[in-house]
């Protein structure tokens, strides 16, 4: 069974940093692109970033480019999201997801809540 | 920036057919995905690559594509299908993902 478990969420002050982790199991992690998607309270889904199997390609949504960094460790079967210069509008549930090729998602984690507030 | 357009809401009675559309200029060239999100839960894929249905998804869910519009069809809607539905695809560069704004399906 494919499992994706996010951790590292919490409360952070504006301008601060936070690192999310996503531990995976149940599939060959090194064979899949991985993504991060977020959802602000009461709002729709927003793509944040994705990363190729070997980490050689990374792409970001416009609202996080230059502030967030996606990375992965295939030995640990984990993907990470380093979030810097956080703003109030970054407050959201952040989902880790497994990609189908590099064009969509076939499995989602349960999400981790990030709250940016003073 | 690239956008996908969905109707914000739709209401159907049990047993009827719901058709949710999603429009975008790159859809003739890029696959579309559909996700169902029930209140308080993580999304679940119900259609991938325009028309493929994952295992475990009921046969009443189907997807189709025509030009710049893709459609999620739910035949014989059931009360449990009440949820938000999001389409998702990729822009013409092939790298930047985008989600539609979501359609709230209400089963009367």
CSV table of C-alpha atoms in Angstrom, one decimal:
chain,number,residue,atom,x,y,z
A,1,UNK,CA,0.0,0.0,0.0
A,2,UNK,CA,1.3,3.4,-1.0
A,3,UNK,CA,1.7,5.7,2.0
A,4,UNK,CA,2.8,9.3,2.2
A,5,UNK,CA,3.2,10.9,5.7
A,6,UNK,CA,4.0,14.6,6.1
A,7,UNK,CA,5.6,16.1,9.1
A,8,UNK,CA,7.2,19.3,10.3
A,9,UNK,CA,4.2,21.6,10.1
A,10,UNK,CA,3.4,24.1,12.8
A,11,UNK,CA,3.2,27.8,13.7
A,12,UNK,CA,5.9,30.1,12.5
A,13,UNK,CA,6.3,33.9,12.5
A,14,UNK,CA,6.3,35.9,9.3
A,15,UNK,CA,9.8,36.0,7.8
A,16,UNK,CA,10.6,32.7,9.4
A,17,UNK,CA,11.5,29.3,7.9
A,18,UNK,CA,10.1,25.8,8.2
A,19,UNK,CA,11.1,22.4,6.7
A,20,UNK,CA,8.4,19.9,5.8
A,21,UNK,CA,9.3,16.2,5.3
A,22,UNK,CA,7.4,13.5,3.6
A,23,UNK,CA,8.2,9.9,4.4
A,24,UNK,CA,7.0,7.3,1.9
A,25,UNK,CA,6.5,3.6,1.7
A,26,UNK,CA,4.8,0.9,-0.4
A,27,UNK,CA,6.4,1.8,-3.8
A,28,UNK,CA,9.7,2.3,-5.5
A,29,UNK,CA,10.4,5.9,-4.5
A,30,UNK,CA,13.3,6.5,-6.8
A,31,UNK,CA,11.0,5.7,-9.8
A,32,UNK,CA,8.6,8.6,-9.3
A,33,UNK,CA,8.4,12.4,-9.6
A,34,UNK,CA,7.1,13.8,-6.3
A,35,UNK,CA,5.1,17.0,-5.7
A,36,UNK,CA,4.0,19.4,-3.0
A,37,UNK,CA,0.5,20.9,-3.2
A,38,UNK,CA,-1.1,23.3,-0.7
A,39,UNK,CA,-4.5,24.4,0.2
A,40,UNK,CA,-5.2,27.7,2.1
A,41,UNK,CA,-8.1,27.6,4.6
A,42,UNK,CA,-11.4,27.5,2.6
A,43,UNK,CA,-9.6,27.8,-0.7
A,44,UNK,CA,-8.7,25.6,-3.6
A,45,UNK,CA,-5.7,23.5,-4.4
A,46,UNK,CA,-2.4,25.2,-5.5
A,47,UNK,CA,0.6,23.5,-6.9
A,48,UNK,CA,3.8,24.4,-5.1
A,49,UNK,CA,6.7,22.3,-6.5
A,50,UNK,CA,7.8,19.0,-8.0
A,51,UNK,CA,11.0,17.2,-8.4
A,52,UNK,CA,12.3,14.5,-10.8
A,53,UNK,CA,13.3,11.0,-9.7
A,54,UNK,CA,17.0,11.9,-9.4
A,55,UNK,CA,16.5,15.4,-8.2
A,56,UNK,CA,18.0,16.9,-11.4
A,57,UNK,CA,14.9,18.9,-12.3
A,58,UNK,CA,12.8,21.0,-10.0
A,59,UNK,CA,9.9,23.3,-10.8
A,60,UNK,CA,8.0,25.8,-8.7
A,61,UNK,CA,4.8,27.7,-8.6
A,62,UNK,CA,5.1,31.4,-9.2
A,63,UNK,CA,4.1,32.3,-5.6
A,64,UNK,CA,6.9,30.3,-4.0
A,65,UNK,CA,9.7,30.7,-6.6
A,66,UNK,CA,12.9,32.0,-4.9
A,67,UNK,CA,11.6,31.3,-1.4
A,68,UNK,CA,10.9,27.5,-1.3
A,69,UNK,CA,13.3,24.6,-2.2
A,70,UNK,CA,12.2,21.1,-2.9
A,71,UNK,CA,14.7,18.2,-2.4
A,72,UNK,CA,14.7,14.5,-2.0
A,73,UNK,CA,16.7,11.6,-0.5
A,74,UNK,CA,16.1,8.4,-2.4
A,75,UNK,CA,18.0,6.4,0.2
A,76,UNK,CA,15.5,7.6,2.9
A,77,UNK,CA,12.5,7.5,0.5
A,78,UNK,CA,11.7,11.0,1.5
A,79,UNK,CA,10.9,14.3,-0.1
A,80,UNK,CA,11.4,17.7,1.6
A,81,UNK,CA,10.1,21.3,1.3
A,82,UNK,CA,12.3,24.0,2.7
A,83,UNK,CA,10.2,27.1,3.2
A,84,UNK,CA,11.9,30.5,3.7
A,85,UNK,CA,10.7,34.0,4.1
A,86,UNK,CA,7.3,32.8,5.0
A,87,UNK,CA,4.3,35.1,4.7
A,88,UNK,CA,0.8,35.0,6.1
A,89,UNK,CA,-0.6,33.9,2.7
A,90,UNK,CA,1.6,30.8,2.9
A,91,UNK,CA,-0.7,29.5,5.7
A,92,UNK,CA,-2.2,26.3,4.3
A,93,UNK,CA,-2.3,22.5,4.5
A,94,UNK,CA,0.6,21.2,2.6
A,95,UNK,CA,0.2,17.9,0.8
A,96,UNK,CA,2.9,15.6,-0.4
A,97,UNK,CA,2.0,13.6,-3.5
A,98,UNK,CA,3.3,11.0,-5.8
A,99,UNK,CA,3.3,11.9,-9.5
A,100,UNK,CA,2.1,10.0,-12.6
A,101,UNK,CA,5.0,10.7,-14.9
A,102,UNK,CA,5.4,14.4,-14.4
A,103,UNK,CA,1.9,15.5,-15.3
A,104,UNK,CA,-0.4,14.6,-12.4
A,105,UNK,CA,-0.9,12.9,-9.1
A,106,UNK,CA,-2.0,9.4,-8.2
A,107,UNK,CA,-1.5,9.3,-4.5
A,108,UNK,CA,-1.8,12.1,-1.8
A,109,UNK,CA,-0.6,12.3,1.8
A,110,UNK,CA,-2.9,13.4,4.5
A,111,UNK,CA,-1.3,16.9,4.7
A,112,UNK,CA,0.5,19.0,7.3
A,113,UNK,CA,-0.8,22.4,8.5
A,114,UNK,CA,1.5,25.4,8.3
A,115,UNK,CA,0.4,28.5,10.0
A,116,UNK,CA,2.3,31.8,9.5
A,117,UNK,CA,1.3,34.3,12.2
A,118,UNK,CA,2.8,36.6,14.8
B,1,UNK,CA,-0.3,32.8,-16.4
B,2,UNK,CA,-2.2,29.7,-17.5
B,3,UNK,CA,-5.7,29.0,-16.1
B,4,UNK,CA,-8.2,26.2,-16.0
B,5,UNK,CA,-11.8,27.2,-15.7
B,6,UNK,CA,-14.5,25.2,-13.9
B,7,UNK,CA,-18.0,26.1,-12.8
B,8,UNK,CA,-17.9,27.0,-9.1
B,9,UNK,CA,-20.9,24.9,-8.2
B,10,UNK,CA,-23.4,22.3,-9.5
B,11,UNK,CA,-26.4,20.6,-8.0
B,12,UNK,CA,-27.9,17.3,-9.0
B,13,UNK,CA,-30.5,14.9,-7.6
B,14,UNK,CA,-29.6,11.3,-6.7
B,15,UNK,CA,-29.5,9.1,-9.8
B,16,UNK,CA,-29.0,11.9,-12.2
B,17,UNK,CA,-25.9,12.5,-14.3
B,18,UNK,CA,-23.4,15.3,-13.3
B,19,UNK,CA,-21.1,16.7,-16.0
B,20,UNK,CA,-18.3,19.0,-14.7
B,21,UNK,CA,-16.3,20.8,-17.3
B,22,UNK,CA,-12.8,22.2,-17.3
B,23,UNK,CA,-11.5,24.5,-20.0
B,24,UNK,CA,-7.9,25.5,-20.8
B,25,UNK,CA,-6.0,26.4,-23.9
B,26,UNK,CA,-3.3,23.6,-23.5
B,27,UNK,CA,-5.8,20.8,-22.9
B,28,UNK,CA,-5.6,19.5,-26.5
B,29,UNK,CA,-1.9,18.8,-25.8
B,30,UNK,CA,-1.7,18.0,-22.1
B,31,UNK,CA,-3.4,15.4,-20.0
B,32,UNK,CA,-6.0,16.4,-17.5
B,33,UNK,CA,-6.6,14.9,-14.0
B,34,UNK,CA,-9.6,15.0,-11.8
B,35,UNK,CA,-9.5,15.0,-8.0
B,36,UNK,CA,-12.4,14.5,-5.5
B,37,UNK,CA,-12.1,16.2,-2.1
B,38,UNK,CA,-14.6,15.5,0.6
B,39,UNK,CA,-14.9,17.8,3.5
B,40,UNK,CA,-12.0,17.6,5.9
B,41,UNK,CA,-10.2,15.0,3.8
B,42,UNK,CA,-7.2,14.9,1.4
B,43,UNK,CA,-7.9,14.8,-2.3
B,44,UNK,CA,-8.3,11.5,-4.2
B,45,UNK,CA,-7.7,11.0,-7.9
B,46,UNK,CA,-10.8,9.8,-9.7
B,47,UNK,CA,-9.6,10.2,-13.3
B,48,UNK,CA,-6.1,10.4,-14.6
B,49,UNK,CA,-4.7,11.1,-18.1
B,50,UNK,CA,-8.0,12.4,-19.4
B,51,UNK,CA,-10.1,9.3,-19.1
B,52,UNK,CA,-8.3,6.6,-17.1
B,53,UNK,CA,-10.1,5.4,-13.9
B,54,UNK,CA,-7.9,4.2,-11.0
B,55,UNK,CA,-8.6,0.9,-9.4
B,56,UNK,CA,-11.1,1.3,-6.6
B,57,UNK,CA,-13.0,4.2,-8.3
B,58,UNK,CA,-16.6,3.3,-9.1
B,59,UNK,CA,-17.4,2.9,-12.8
B,60,UNK,CA,-19.9,5.7,-12.6
B,61,UNK,CA,-16.9,8.1,-12.8
B,62,UNK,CA,-15.6,8.7,-16.4
B,63,UNK,CA,-13.6,11.4,-18.1
B,64,UNK,CA,-13.5,12.7,-21.7
B,65,UNK,CA,-11.7,15.3,-23.7
B,66,UNK,CA,-12.8,17.5,-26.7
B,67,UNK,CA,-10.6,20.3,-27.9
B,68,UNK,CA,-9.9,22.8,-25.1
B,69,UNK,CA,-12.5,21.2,-22.7
B,70,UNK,CA,-12.3,18.1,-20.5
B,71,UNK,CA,-15.3,16.7,-18.8
B,72,UNK,CA,-15.8,14.6,-15.6
B,73,UNK,CA,-19.1,12.7,-15.8
B,74,UNK,CA,-20.6,11.0,-12.8
B,75,UNK,CA,-23.5,8.8,-13.9
B,76,UNK,CA,-26.1,7.9,-11.4
B,77,UNK,CA,-24.9,10.3,-8.8
B,78,UNK,CA,-25.0,9.1,-5.2
B,79,UNK,CA,-25.1,11.0,-2.0
B,80,UNK,CA,-21.6,10.0,-1.2
B,81,UNK,CA,-20.4,11.8,-4.4
B,82,UNK,CA,-21.0,15.2,-2.8
B,83,UNK,CA,-17.6,16.8,-2.7
B,84,UNK,CA,-15.4,19.4,-4.3
B,85,UNK,CA,-13.9,18.4,-7.7
B,86,UNK,CA,-10.7,19.8,-9.1
B,87,UNK,CA,-9.3,19.5,-12.6
B,88,UNK,CA,-5.5,19.8,-13.0
B,89,UNK,CA,-3.1,19.9,-16.0
B,90,UNK,CA,0.2,21.3,-17.1
B,91,UNK,CA,0.9,24.5,-19.1
B,92,UNK,CA,2.3,24.4,-22.6
B,93,UNK,CA,5.9,24.4,-21.2
B,94,UNK,CA,5.1,21.0,-19.8
B,95,UNK,CA,6.5,22.0,-16.4
B,96,UNK,CA,4.2,24.3,-14.6
B,97,UNK,CA,1.1,22.7,-13.1
B,98,UNK,CA,-2.2,24.4,-12.6
B,99,UNK,CA,-5.5,23.5,-10.8
B,100,UNK,CA,-8.9,24.6,-11.7
B,101,UNK,CA,-10.8,26.6,-9.1
B,102,UNK,CA,-12.9,23.6,-8.1
B,103,UNK,CA,-16.5,22.7,-8.5
B,104,UNK,CA,-18.6,22.1,-5.4
B,105,UNK,CA,-21.1,19.3,-6.3
B,106,UNK,CA,-24.2,19.2,-4.1
B,107,UNK,CA,-26.4,16.2,-4.2
B,108,UNK,CA,-30.0,17.3,-3.5
